[in-house]
Amino acid sequence: MPLVCIASPKGGVGKTMVAANLAHALCRAGRRVLAIDCDPQNALRLHFGLPLDDHAGFMAGLPRRPDWRAAIRETPSGVRLLPHGTVDARGVLALAAAMERDPDLLGAPLRAILADPDLVVVADTAPGPSRALAALVPHAATLAIVLLADGGSTAQLPELESGRFLGRGTLGGLFAARMRVVLNEVESGSRLSTEVAGAMARHFGPRLLGAICRDMAVAEALACQRLVADHAPDSPAAADLQDIAQTVDLALFAAAPAQPAAPLWGPV
Ligand SMILES: Nc1ncnc2c1ncn2[C@@H]1O[C@H](COP(=O)(O)OP(=O)(O)O)[C@@H](O)[C@H]1O
Ligand SMILES: [Mg+2]
């Protein structure tokens, strides 16, 4: 049932990396997890080892109202995946226009997916405002915003706090309480990085879910189309991602610990 939506006003900050590895960590903790790629970049699949020439996906065909169950991929990680699917520039515009005309195009399948009480859904999104983000946010138990510990992300704080990056100020205001922050690519050897991280921690307080160090293991895992915990289980980034997943799991299921003995996959 719970939806964790990964978003950011900025691109290239690690949203897709966090979405993939958070989904994996929740799965390893015993949750049934479905990861949905809502970014036309179609990059979430890369973390799960899908073949590069596999262009199929759910969101890409959304205007034709596809059966989301048929688009689900089982991945070796145990996470079930709804890839975005390949779209060209014209397709991106057409998809946005179709969702603008009918917000239920994504809303209806999303409600059906979230009706499964045992399923945790992790959604990856494109940078900044998008129709998909607007459709996801009202359903999100946690809206995890990924930022870097740098000046560019600091400059985005007013956009973030006002909710403007969600596309509509009112929407941001309504769902601000569910907003949490993940700080990515923190470099302990950099004065700028550690000072910005400290300032962010003071600014966000308990809204900071955690921080992930800058770690080549992350980039290497992606280059090998693997998840960080599989590729480099002893890396500092793997430990950071595990901590964040534990915090998210606790927030989602404070009263319901995972049942590792339960069958991992039943019908979604
Ligand atoms: N903590 C990290 N350490 C090193 N490289 C990282 C880290 N987080 C992300 N990256 C790299 O940064 C790039 C952008 O990450 P990505 O998840 O695609 O960002 P976004 O989805 O926000 O555009 C990728 O090449 C990824 O491997
Ligand atoms: Mg991405």
PDB file of C-alpha atoms and ligand atoms in Angstrom:
ATOM      1  CA  MET A   1       0.000   0.000   0.000  1.00  0.00           C
ATOM      2  CA  PRO A   2       2.490   2.710   0.966  1.00  0.00           C
ATOM      3  CA  LEU A   3       3.980   4.777  -1.837  1.00  0.00           C
ATOM      4  CA  VAL A   4       7.439   6.278  -1.497  1.00  0.00           C
ATOM      5  CA  CYS A   5       7.921   8.907  -4.167  1.00  0.00           C
ATOM      6  CA  ILE A   6      11.491   9.932  -5.047  1.00  0.00           C
ATOM      7  CA  ALA A   7      11.735  13.440  -6.478  1.00  0.00           C
ATOM      8  CA  SER A   8      13.923  16.534  -6.679  1.00  0.00           C
ATOM      9  CA  PRO A   9      13.860  20.008  -8.156  1.00  0.00           C
ATOM     10  CA  LYS A  10      17.216  19.060  -9.709  1.00  0.00           C
ATOM     11  CA  GLY A  11      18.443  16.415 -12.143  1.00  0.00           C
ATOM     12  CA  GLY A  12      21.569  14.307 -11.771  1.00  0.00           C
ATOM     13  CA  VAL A  13      21.356  14.259  -7.967  1.00  0.00           C
ATOM     14  CA  GLY A  14      20.874  10.492  -7.535  1.00  0.00           C
ATOM     15  CA  LYS A  15      17.070  10.116  -7.589  1.00  0.00           C
ATOM     16  CA  THR A  16      17.169   6.981  -9.714  1.00  0.00           C
ATOM     17  CA  MET A  17      20.059   5.536  -7.720  1.00  0.00           C
ATOM     18  CA  VAL A  18      18.143   6.111  -4.471  1.00  0.00           C
ATOM     19  CA  ALA A  19      14.876   4.726  -5.908  1.00  0.00           C
ATOM     20  CA  ALA A  20      16.540   1.519  -7.127  1.00  0.00           C
ATOM     21  CA  ASN A  21      18.642   0.845  -4.053  1.00  0.00           C
ATOM     22  CA  LEU A  22      15.935   1.826  -1.588  1.00  0.00           C
ATOM     23  CA  ALA A  23      13.522  -0.546  -3.336  1.00  0.00           C
ATOM     24  CA  HIS A  24      16.171  -3.279  -3.143  1.00  0.00           C
ATOM     25  CA  ALA A  25      16.900  -2.668   0.559  1.00  0.00           C
ATOM     26  CA  LEU A  26      13.190  -2.741   1.441  1.00  0.00           C
ATOM     27  CA  CYS A  27      12.880  -5.983  -0.517  1.00  0.00           C
ATOM     28  CA  ARG A  28      15.846  -7.489   1.317  1.00  0.00           C
ATOM     29  CA  ALA A  29      14.160  -6.478   4.581  1.00  0.00           C
ATOM     30  CA  GLY A  30      11.263  -8.761   3.656  1.00  0.00           C
ATOM     31  CA  ARG A  31       8.876  -6.321   1.967  1.00  0.00           C
ATOM     32  CA  ARG A  32       7.128  -7.011  -1.331  1.00  0.00           C
ATOM     33  CA  VAL A  33       8.289  -4.102  -3.470  1.00  0.00           C
ATOM     34  CA  LEU A  34       7.200  -2.696  -6.813  1.00  0.00           C
ATOM     35  CA  ALA A  35       9.409   0.005  -8.339  1.00  0.00           C
ATOM     36  CA  ILE A  36       7.762   2.286 -10.913  1.00  0.00           C
ATOM     37  CA  ASP A  37       9.783   4.425 -13.310  1.00  0.00           C
ATOM     38  CA  CYS A  38       7.909   7.642 -14.113  1.00  0.00           C
ATOM     39  CA  ASP A  39      10.911   9.382 -15.711  1.00  0.00           C
ATOM     40  CA  PRO A  40      11.018   9.327 -19.548  1.00  0.00           C
ATOM     41  CA  GLN A  41      14.782   8.833 -19.218  1.00  0.00           C
ATOM     42  CA  ASN A  42      13.836   5.167 -18.575  1.00  0.00           C
ATOM     43  CA  ALA A  43      16.964   4.656 -16.454  1.00  0.00           C
ATOM     44  CA  LEU A  44      15.600   2.790 -13.422  1.00  0.00           C
ATOM     45  CA  ARG A  45      15.721  -0.476 -15.405  1.00  0.00           C
ATOM     46  CA  LEU A  46      19.499  -0.123 -15.769  1.00  0.00           C
ATOM     47  CA  HIS A  47      19.985  -0.669 -12.026  1.00  0.00           C
ATOM     48  CA  PHE A  48      18.039  -3.932 -12.267  1.00  0.00           C
ATOM     49  CA  GLY A  49      19.998  -5.403 -15.180  1.00  0.00           C
ATOM     50  CA  LEU A  50      17.312  -5.243 -17.849  1.00  0.00           C
ATOM     51  CA  PRO A  51      18.785  -5.645 -21.353  1.00  0.00           C
ATOM     52  CA  LEU A  52      19.568  -2.300 -22.992  1.00  0.00           C
ATOM     53  CA  ASP A  53      17.578  -3.247 -26.091  1.00  0.00           C
ATOM     54  CA  ASP A  54      14.472  -3.928 -24.003  1.00  0.00           C
ATOM     55  CA  HIS A  55      12.401  -0.821 -24.745  1.00  0.00           C
ATOM     56  CA  ALA A  56       9.039  -1.911 -23.349  1.00  0.00           C
ATOM     57  CA  GLY A  57       7.433  -0.207 -20.380  1.00  0.00           C
ATOM     58  CA  PHE A  58       4.315   1.056 -18.662  1.00  0.00           C
ATOM     59  CA  MET A  59       4.365   4.859 -18.722  1.00  0.00           C
ATOM     60  CA  ALA A  60       5.443   5.063 -22.369  1.00  0.00           C
ATOM     61  CA  GLY A  61       2.190   3.388 -23.416  1.00  0.00           C
ATOM     62  CA  LEU A  62      -0.011   5.173 -20.868  1.00  0.00           C
ATOM     63  CA  PRO A  63      -2.177   7.049 -23.436  1.00  0.00           C
ATOM     64  CA  ARG A  64      -3.283   3.598 -24.686  1.00  0.00           C
ATOM     65  CA  ARG A  65      -4.233   2.601 -21.112  1.00  0.00           C
ATOM     66  CA  PRO A  66      -2.055  -0.530 -20.897  1.00  0.00           C
ATOM     67  CA  ASP A  67      -2.570  -3.287 -18.356  1.00  0.00           C
ATOM     68  CA  TRP A  68       0.019  -2.438 -15.701  1.00  0.00           C
ATOM     69  CA  ARG A  69       0.112  -6.058 -14.515  1.00  0.00           C
ATOM     70  CA  ALA A  70       1.291  -7.200 -17.946  1.00  0.00           C
ATOM     71  CA  ALA A  71       4.107  -4.610 -17.921  1.00  0.00           C
ATOM     72  CA  ILE A  72       5.619  -5.821 -14.620  1.00  0.00           C
ATOM     73  CA  ARG A  73       9.094  -7.372 -14.814  1.00  0.00           C
ATOM     74  CA  GLU A  74      10.439  -9.784 -12.251  1.00  0.00           C
ATOM     75  CA  THR A  75      14.074  -8.869 -11.592  1.00  0.00           C
ATOM     76  CA  PRO A  76      16.843 -11.021 -10.075  1.00  0.00           C
ATOM     77  CA  SER A  77      16.914  -8.616  -7.100  1.00  0.00           C
ATOM     78  CA  GLY A  78      13.415  -9.674  -6.041  1.00  0.00           C
ATOM     79  CA  VAL A  79      12.067  -6.189  -6.759  1.00  0.00           C
ATOM     80  CA  ARG A  80       9.253  -6.097  -9.287  1.00  0.00           C
ATOM     81  CA  LEU A  81       9.699  -3.337 -11.824  1.00  0.00           C
ATOM     82  CA  LEU A  82       7.434  -1.263 -14.035  1.00  0.00           C
ATOM     83  CA  PRO A  83       9.966   0.225 -16.478  1.00  0.00           C
ATOM     84  CA  HIS A  84       9.012   3.523 -18.089  1.00  0.00           C
ATOM     85  CA  GLY A  85       9.643   2.308 -21.623  1.00  0.00           C
ATOM     86  CA  THR A  86      11.431   4.167 -24.384  1.00  0.00           C
ATOM     87  CA  VAL A  87       9.899   7.409 -25.672  1.00  0.00           C
ATOM     88  CA  ASP A  88      11.255   9.959 -28.128  1.00  0.00           C
ATOM     89  CA  ALA A  89      10.946  13.741 -27.660  1.00  0.00           C
ATOM     90  CA  ARG A  90       7.557  13.836 -29.386  1.00  0.00           C
ATOM     91  CA  GLY A  91       6.376  10.965 -27.180  1.00  0.00           C
ATOM     92  CA  VAL A  92       7.406  12.811 -24.004  1.00  0.00           C
ATOM     93  CA  LEU A  93       5.301  15.828 -25.028  1.00  0.00           C
ATOM     94  CA  ALA A  94       2.357  13.624 -26.050  1.00  0.00           C
ATOM     95  CA  LEU A  95       2.499  11.753 -22.745  1.00  0.00           C
ATOM     96  CA  ALA A  96       2.547  14.986 -20.718  1.00  0.00           C
ATOM     97  CA  ALA A  97      -0.365  16.363 -22.778  1.00  0.00           C
ATOM     98  CA  ALA A  98      -2.380  13.160 -22.302  1.00  0.00           C
ATOM     99  CA  MET A  99      -1.847  13.296 -18.515  1.00  0.00           C
ATOM    100  CA  GLU A 100      -2.758  16.986 -18.504  1.00  0.00           C
ATOM    101  CA  ARG A 101      -6.046  16.202 -20.265  1.00  0.00           C
ATOM    102  CA  ASP A 102      -6.797  13.224 -18.033  1.00  0.00           C
ATOM    103  CA  PRO A 103      -4.980  13.132 -14.667  1.00  0.00           C
ATOM    104  CA  ASP A 104      -6.652   9.770 -14.003  1.00  0.00           C
ATOM    105  CA  LEU A 105      -4.617   8.206 -16.791  1.00  0.00           C
ATOM    106  CA  LEU A 106      -1.951   7.546 -14.169  1.00  0.00           C
ATOM    107  CA  GLY A 107      -4.209   8.055 -11.135  1.00  0.00           C
ATOM    108  CA  ALA A 108      -6.486   5.076 -11.901  1.00  0.00           C
ATOM    109  CA  PRO A 109      -3.754   2.407 -12.293  1.00  0.00           C
ATOM    110  CA  LEU A 110      -1.907   3.929  -9.343  1.00  0.00           C
ATOM    111  CA  ARG A 111      -4.951   3.491  -7.110  1.00  0.00           C
ATOM    112  CA  ALA A 112      -5.279  -0.124  -8.291  1.00  0.00           C
ATOM    113  CA  ILE A 113      -1.601  -0.811  -7.575  1.00  0.00           C
ATOM    114  CA  LEU A 114      -1.790   0.817  -4.138  1.00  0.00           C
ATOM    115  CA  ALA A 115      -4.892  -1.205  -3.236  1.00  0.00           C
ATOM    116  CA  ASP A 116      -2.596  -4.153  -2.431  1.00  0.00           C
ATOM    117  CA  PRO A 117      -2.095  -3.717   1.329  1.00  0.00           C
ATOM    118  CA  ASP A 118       1.180  -5.694   1.459  1.00  0.00           C
ATOM    119  CA  LEU A 119       2.951  -3.972  -1.399  1.00  0.00           C
ATOM    120  CA  VAL A 120       5.475  -1.155  -0.966  1.00  0.00           C
ATOM    121  CA  VAL A 121       5.669   1.001  -4.091  1.00  0.00           C
ATOM    122  CA  VAL A 122       8.748   3.108  -4.840  1.00  0.00           C
ATOM    123  CA  ALA A 123       8.349   5.621  -7.687  1.00  0.00           C
ATOM    124  CA  ASP A 124      11.183   7.379  -9.493  1.00  0.00           C
ATOM    125  CA  THR A 125      10.373  10.700 -11.179  1.00  0.00           C
ATOM    126  CA  ALA A 126      11.853  13.203 -13.619  1.00  0.00           C
ATOM    127  CA  PRO A 127      13.543  16.313 -12.184  1.00  0.00           C
ATOM    128  CA  GLY A 128      11.320  19.252 -11.270  1.00  0.00           C
ATOM    129  CA  PRO A 129       7.577  19.491 -11.744  1.00  0.00           C
ATOM    130  CA  SER A 130       5.828  16.947 -13.948  1.00  0.00           C
ATOM    131  CA  ARG A 131       2.328  15.638 -14.495  1.00  0.00           C
ATOM    132  CA  ALA A 132       3.444  12.259 -13.160  1.00  0.00           C
ATOM    133  CA  LEU A 133       4.770  13.825  -9.949  1.00  0.00           C
ATOM    134  CA  ALA A 134       1.497  15.719  -9.467  1.00  0.00           C
ATOM    135  CA  ALA A 135      -0.423  12.441  -9.836  1.00  0.00           C
ATOM    136  CA  LEU A 136       1.874  10.582  -7.427  1.00  0.00           C
ATOM    137  CA  VAL A 137       2.233  13.133  -4.629  1.00  0.00           C
ATOM    138  CA  PRO A 138      -1.322  12.934  -3.200  1.00  0.00           C
ATOM    139  CA  HIS A 139      -0.835   9.168  -2.702  1.00  0.00           C
ATOM    140  CA  ALA A 140       2.684   9.324  -1.262  1.00  0.00           C
ATOM    141  CA  ALA A 141       3.230   8.251   2.345  1.00  0.00           C
ATOM    142  CA  THR A 142       6.752   9.644   1.998  1.00  0.00           C
ATOM    143  CA  LEU A 143       7.965  12.144  -0.564  1.00  0.00           C
ATOM    144  CA  ALA A 144      11.752  11.715  -0.499  1.00  0.00           C
ATOM    145  CA  ILE A 145      13.570  14.676  -2.024  1.00  0.00           C
ATOM    146  CA  VAL A 146      17.146  13.995  -3.119  1.00  0.00           C
ATOM    147  CA  LEU A 147      19.604  16.884  -2.876  1.00  0.00           C
ATOM    148  CA  LEU A 148      23.361  17.227  -3.167  1.00  0.00           C
ATOM    149  CA  ALA A 149      25.513  18.814  -0.488  1.00  0.00           C
ATOM    150  CA  ASP A 150      26.418  21.718  -2.759  1.00  0.00           C
ATOM    151  CA  GLY A 151      25.543  25.308  -3.559  1.00  0.00           C
ATOM    152  CA  GLY A 152      23.164  24.357  -6.372  1.00  0.00           C
ATOM    153  CA  SER A 153      20.937  22.303  -4.094  1.00  0.00           C
ATOM    154  CA  THR A 154      21.085  24.937  -1.346  1.00  0.00           C
ATOM    155  CA  ALA A 155      19.805  27.475  -3.874  1.00  0.00           C
ATOM    156  CA  GLN A 156      16.801  25.204  -4.484  1.00  0.00           C
ATOM    157  CA  LEU A 157      15.628  25.308  -0.850  1.00  0.00           C
ATOM    158  CA  PRO A 158      13.055  28.098  -1.426  1.00  0.00           C
ATOM    159  CA  GLU A 159      11.583  26.102  -4.374  1.00  0.00           C
ATOM    160  CA  LEU A 160      11.461  23.067  -2.160  1.00  0.00           C
ATOM    161  CA  GLU A 161       9.965  24.658   0.933  1.00  0.00           C
ATOM    162  CA  SER A 162       7.331  26.555  -1.070  1.00  0.00           C
ATOM    163  CA  GLY A 163       6.329  23.375  -2.911  1.00  0.00           C
ATOM    164  CA  ARG A 164       6.609  25.255  -6.206  1.00  0.00           C
ATOM    165  CA  PHE A 165       8.682  22.475  -7.714  1.00  0.00           C
ATOM    166  CA  LEU A 166       5.719  20.137  -7.308  1.00  0.00           C
ATOM    167  CA  GLY A 167       4.071  22.207 -10.011  1.00  0.00           C
ATOM    168  CA  ARG A 168       1.506  23.981  -7.892  1.00  0.00           C
ATOM    169  CA  GLY A 169       2.201  25.875  -4.692  1.00  0.00           C
ATOM    170  CA  THR A 170      -0.969  24.643  -3.041  1.00  0.00           C
ATOM    171  CA  LEU A 171      -0.064  21.025  -3.760  1.00  0.00           C
ATOM    172  CA  GLY A 172       3.295  21.548  -2.109  1.00  0.00           C
ATOM    173  CA  GLY A 173       1.669  23.155   0.908  1.00  0.00           C
ATOM    174  CA  LEU A 174      -0.792  20.311   1.277  1.00  0.00           C
ATOM    175  CA  PHE A 175       1.838  17.604   1.207  1.00  0.00           C
ATOM    176  CA  ALA A 176       4.778  19.400   2.826  1.00  0.00           C
ATOM    177  CA  ALA A 177       4.372  17.312   5.987  1.00  0.00           C
ATOM    178  CA  ARG A 178       5.257  14.163   4.045  1.00  0.00           C
ATOM    179  CA  MET A 179       8.400  15.686   2.563  1.00  0.00           C
ATOM    180  CA  ARG A 180      11.702  14.137   3.666  1.00  0.00           C
ATOM    181  CA  VAL A 181      15.196  14.804   2.374  1.00  0.00           C
ATOM    182  CA  VAL A 182      18.057  12.534   1.317  1.00  0.00           C
ATOM    183  CA  LEU A 183      21.426  14.226   0.986  1.00  0.00           C
ATOM    184  CA  ASN A 184      23.566  12.516  -1.640  1.00  0.00           C
ATOM    185  CA  GLU A 185      27.239  12.569  -2.629  1.00  0.00           C
ATOM    186  CA  VAL A 186      28.481  13.969   0.681  1.00  0.00           C
ATOM    187  CA  GLU A 187      32.291  14.178   0.672  1.00  0.00           C
ATOM    188  CA  SER A 188      33.832  14.068   4.137  1.00  0.00           C
ATOM    189  CA  GLY A 189      37.120  15.450   2.752  1.00  0.00           C
ATOM    190  CA  SER A 190      35.496  18.553   1.308  1.00  0.00           C
ATOM    191  CA  ARG A 191      34.903  21.603   3.477  1.00  0.00           C
ATOM    192  CA  LEU A 192      32.121  22.844   1.179  1.00  0.00           C
ATOM    193  CA  SER A 193      30.363  19.479   1.244  1.00  0.00           C
ATOM    194  CA  THR A 194      30.564  18.978   5.018  1.00  0.00           C
ATOM    195  CA  GLU A 195      29.516  22.569   5.779  1.00  0.00           C
ATOM    196  CA  VAL A 196      26.544  22.377   3.406  1.00  0.00           C
ATOM    197  CA  ALA A 197      25.615  18.971   4.860  1.00  0.00           C
ATOM    198  CA  GLY A 198      25.721  20.447   8.379  1.00  0.00           C
ATOM    199  CA  ALA A 199      23.591  23.421   7.330  1.00  0.00           C
ATOM    200  CA  MET A 200      21.089  21.103   5.598  1.00  0.00           C
ATOM    201  CA  ALA A 201      20.909  18.892   8.708  1.00  0.00           C
ATOM    202  CA  ARG A 202      20.158  21.946  10.879  1.00  0.00           C
ATOM    203  CA  HIS A 203      17.618  23.252   8.362  1.00  0.00           C
ATOM    204  CA  PHE A 204      15.711  19.996   7.891  1.00  0.00           C
ATOM    205  CA  GLY A 205      16.141  18.493  11.375  1.00  0.00           C
ATOM    206  CA  PRO A 206      14.068  15.283  11.641  1.00  0.00           C
ATOM    207  CA  ARG A 207      12.964  15.707   8.026  1.00  0.00           C
ATOM    208  CA  LEU A 208      16.441  14.577   6.925  1.00  0.00           C
ATOM    209  CA  LEU A 209      16.121  10.835   6.207  1.00  0.00           C
ATOM    210  CA  GLY A 210      19.863  10.429   5.898  1.00  0.00           C
ATOM    211  CA  ALA A 211      22.965  11.123   3.854  1.00  0.00           C
ATOM    212  CA  ILE A 212      24.880   9.062   1.293  1.00  0.00           C
ATOM    213  CA  CYS A 213      28.597   9.557   0.775  1.00  0.00           C
ATOM    214  CA  ARG A 214      30.119  10.099  -2.628  1.00  0.00           C
ATOM    215  CA  ASP A 215      31.402   6.623  -3.446  1.00  0.00           C
ATOM    216  CA  MET A 216      32.731   5.237  -6.716  1.00  0.00           C
ATOM    217  CA  ALA A 217      31.049   1.927  -5.805  1.00  0.00           C
ATOM    218  CA  VAL A 218      27.736   3.623  -6.685  1.00  0.00           C
ATOM    219  CA  ALA A 219      28.844   4.610 -10.191  1.00  0.00           C
ATOM    220  CA  GLU A 220      30.566   1.244 -10.690  1.00  0.00           C
ATOM    221  CA  ALA A 221      27.433  -0.647  -9.654  1.00  0.00           C
ATOM    222  CA  LEU A 222      25.444   1.263 -12.282  1.00  0.00           C
ATOM    223  CA  ALA A 223      28.114   0.627 -14.919  1.00  0.00           C
ATOM    224  CA  CYS A 224      27.716  -3.097 -14.167  1.00  0.00           C
ATOM    225  CA  GLN A 225      23.911  -2.736 -14.120  1.00  0.00           C
ATOM    226  CA  ARG A 226      23.837  -3.978 -10.564  1.00  0.00           C
ATOM    227  CA  LEU A 227      22.501  -2.755  -7.255  1.00  0.00           C
ATOM    228  CA  VAL A 228      24.999  -1.333  -4.762  1.00  0.00           C
ATOM    229  CA  ALA A 229      24.307  -3.942  -2.065  1.00  0.00           C
ATOM    230  CA  ASP A 230      24.979  -6.734  -4.582  1.00  0.00           C
ATOM    231  CA  HIS A 231      27.966  -5.131  -6.287  1.00  0.00           C
ATOM    232  CA  ALA A 232      29.772  -3.652  -3.276  1.00  0.00           C
ATOM    233  CA  PRO A 233      28.051  -4.840  -0.077  1.00  0.00           C
ATOM    234  CA  ASP A 234      30.839  -3.540   2.174  1.00  0.00           C
ATOM    235  CA  SER A 235      31.031  -0.086   0.602  1.00  0.00           C
ATOM    236  CA  PRO A 236      30.276   3.048   2.644  1.00  0.00           C
ATOM    237  CA  ALA A 237      27.439   3.940   0.248  1.00  0.00           C
ATOM    238  CA  ALA A 238      25.829   0.522   0.747  1.00  0.00           C
ATOM    239  CA  ALA A 239      25.810   1.156   4.509  1.00  0.00           C
ATOM    240  CA  ASP A 240      24.315   4.637   4.034  1.00  0.00           C
ATOM    241  CA  LEU A 241      21.593   3.292   1.740  1.00  0.00           C
ATOM    242  CA  GLN A 242      20.811   0.534   4.249  1.00  0.00           C
ATOM    243  CA  ASP A 243      20.433   3.117   7.057  1.00  0.00           C
ATOM    244  CA  ILE A 244      18.073   5.211   4.955  1.00  0.00           C
ATOM    245  CA  ALA A 245      16.003   2.154   4.029  1.00  0.00           C
ATOM    246  CA  GLN A 246      15.686   1.237   7.716  1.00  0.00           C
ATOM    247  CA  THR A 247      14.482   4.738   8.550  1.00  0.00           C
ATOM    248  CA  VAL A 248      11.950   4.633   5.713  1.00  0.00           C
ATOM    249  CA  ASP A 249      10.775   1.137   6.696  1.00  0.00           C
ATOM    250  CA  LEU A 250      10.299   2.253  10.288  1.00  0.00           C
ATOM    251  CA  ALA A 251       8.340   5.323   9.205  1.00  0.00           C
ATOM    252  CA  LEU A 252       6.108   3.241   6.926  1.00  0.00           C
ATOM    253  CA  PHE A 253       5.564   0.266   9.210  1.00  0.00           C
ATOM    254  CA  ALA A 254       6.227   1.404  12.781  1.00  0.00           C
ATOM    255  CA  ALA A 255       3.654  -1.111  14.026  1.00  0.00           C
ATOM    256  CA  ALA A 256       4.181  -3.905  11.469  1.00  0.00           C
ATOM    257  CA  PRO A 257       7.629  -5.533  11.307  1.00  0.00           C
ATOM    258  CA  ALA A 258       8.471  -7.419   8.104  1.00  0.00           C
ATOM    259  CA  GLN A 259       7.780 -11.153   7.975  1.00  0.00           C
ATOM    260  CA  PRO A 260      10.892 -12.607   6.285  1.00  0.00           C
ATOM    261  CA  ALA A 261       9.351 -16.102   6.331  1.00  0.00           C
ATOM    262  CA  ALA A 262       6.381 -14.992   4.208  1.00  0.00           C
ATOM    263  CA  PRO A 263       6.480 -15.808   0.472  1.00  0.00           C
ATOM    264  CA  LEU A 264       8.121 -12.901  -1.309  1.00  0.00           C
ATOM    265  CA  TRP A 265       5.831 -12.751  -4.308  1.00  0.00           C
ATOM    266  CA  GLY A 266       2.147 -13.295  -4.534  1.00  0.00           C
ATOM    267  CA  PRO A 267      -0.183 -11.586  -6.945  1.00  0.00           C
ATOM    268  CA  VAL A 268       0.355  -7.817  -6.919  1.00  0.00           C
TER     269      VAL A 268
HETATM  270  N1  LIG B   1      26.658   8.703  -3.862  1.00  0.00           N
HETATM  271  C1  LIG B   1      27.148   8.651  -5.098  1.00  0.00           C
HETATM  272  N2  LIG B   1      28.473   8.473  -5.320  1.00  0.00           N
HETATM  273  C2  LIG B   1      28.982   8.453  -6.585  1.00  0.00           C
HETATM  274  N3  LIG B   1      28.233   8.575  -7.700  1.00  0.00           N
HETATM  275  C3  LIG B   1      26.909   8.750  -7.547  1.00  0.00           C
HETATM  276  C4  LIG B   1      26.299   8.807  -6.261  1.00  0.00           C
HETATM  277  N4  LIG B   1      24.954   8.994  -6.438  1.00  0.00           N
HETATM  278  C5  LIG B   1      24.747   9.049  -7.765  1.00  0.00           C
HETATM  279  N5  LIG B   1      25.907   8.900  -8.441  1.00  0.00           N
HETATM  280  C6  LIG B   1      26.064   8.919  -9.907  1.00  0.00           C
HETATM  281  O1  LIG B   1      25.533  10.159 -10.370  1.00  0.00           O
HETATM  282  C7  LIG B   1      24.863   9.975 -11.623  1.00  0.00           C
HETATM  283  C8  LIG B   1      23.457  10.530 -11.535  1.00  0.00           C
HETATM  284  O2  LIG B   1      22.662   9.687 -10.710  1.00  0.00           O
HETATM  285  P1  LIG B   1      21.129   9.433 -11.054  1.00  0.00           P
HETATM  286  O3  LIG B   1      20.608   8.473 -10.035  1.00  0.00           O
HETATM  287  O4  LIG B   1      20.981   9.060 -12.486  1.00  0.00           O
HETATM  288  O5  LIG B   1      20.528  10.898 -10.814  1.00  0.00           O
HETATM  289  P2  LIG B   1      19.079  11.471 -11.189  1.00  0.00           P
HETATM  290  O6  LIG B   1      18.135  10.317 -11.253  1.00  0.00           O
HETATM  291  O7  LIG B   1      18.750  12.440 -10.096  1.00  0.00           O
HETATM  292  O8  LIG B   1      19.223  12.166 -12.524  1.00  0.00           O
HETATM  293  C9  LIG B   1      24.935   8.488 -11.938  1.00  0.00           C
HETATM  294  O9  LIG B   1      26.004   8.249 -12.826  1.00  0.00           O
HETATM  295  C10 LIG B   1      25.217   7.849 -10.581  1.00  0.00           C
HETATM  296  O10 LIG B   1      25.915   6.627 -10.697  1.00  0.00           O
HETATM  297 MG    MG B   2      16.918   9.695 -12.831  1.00  0.00          MG
END
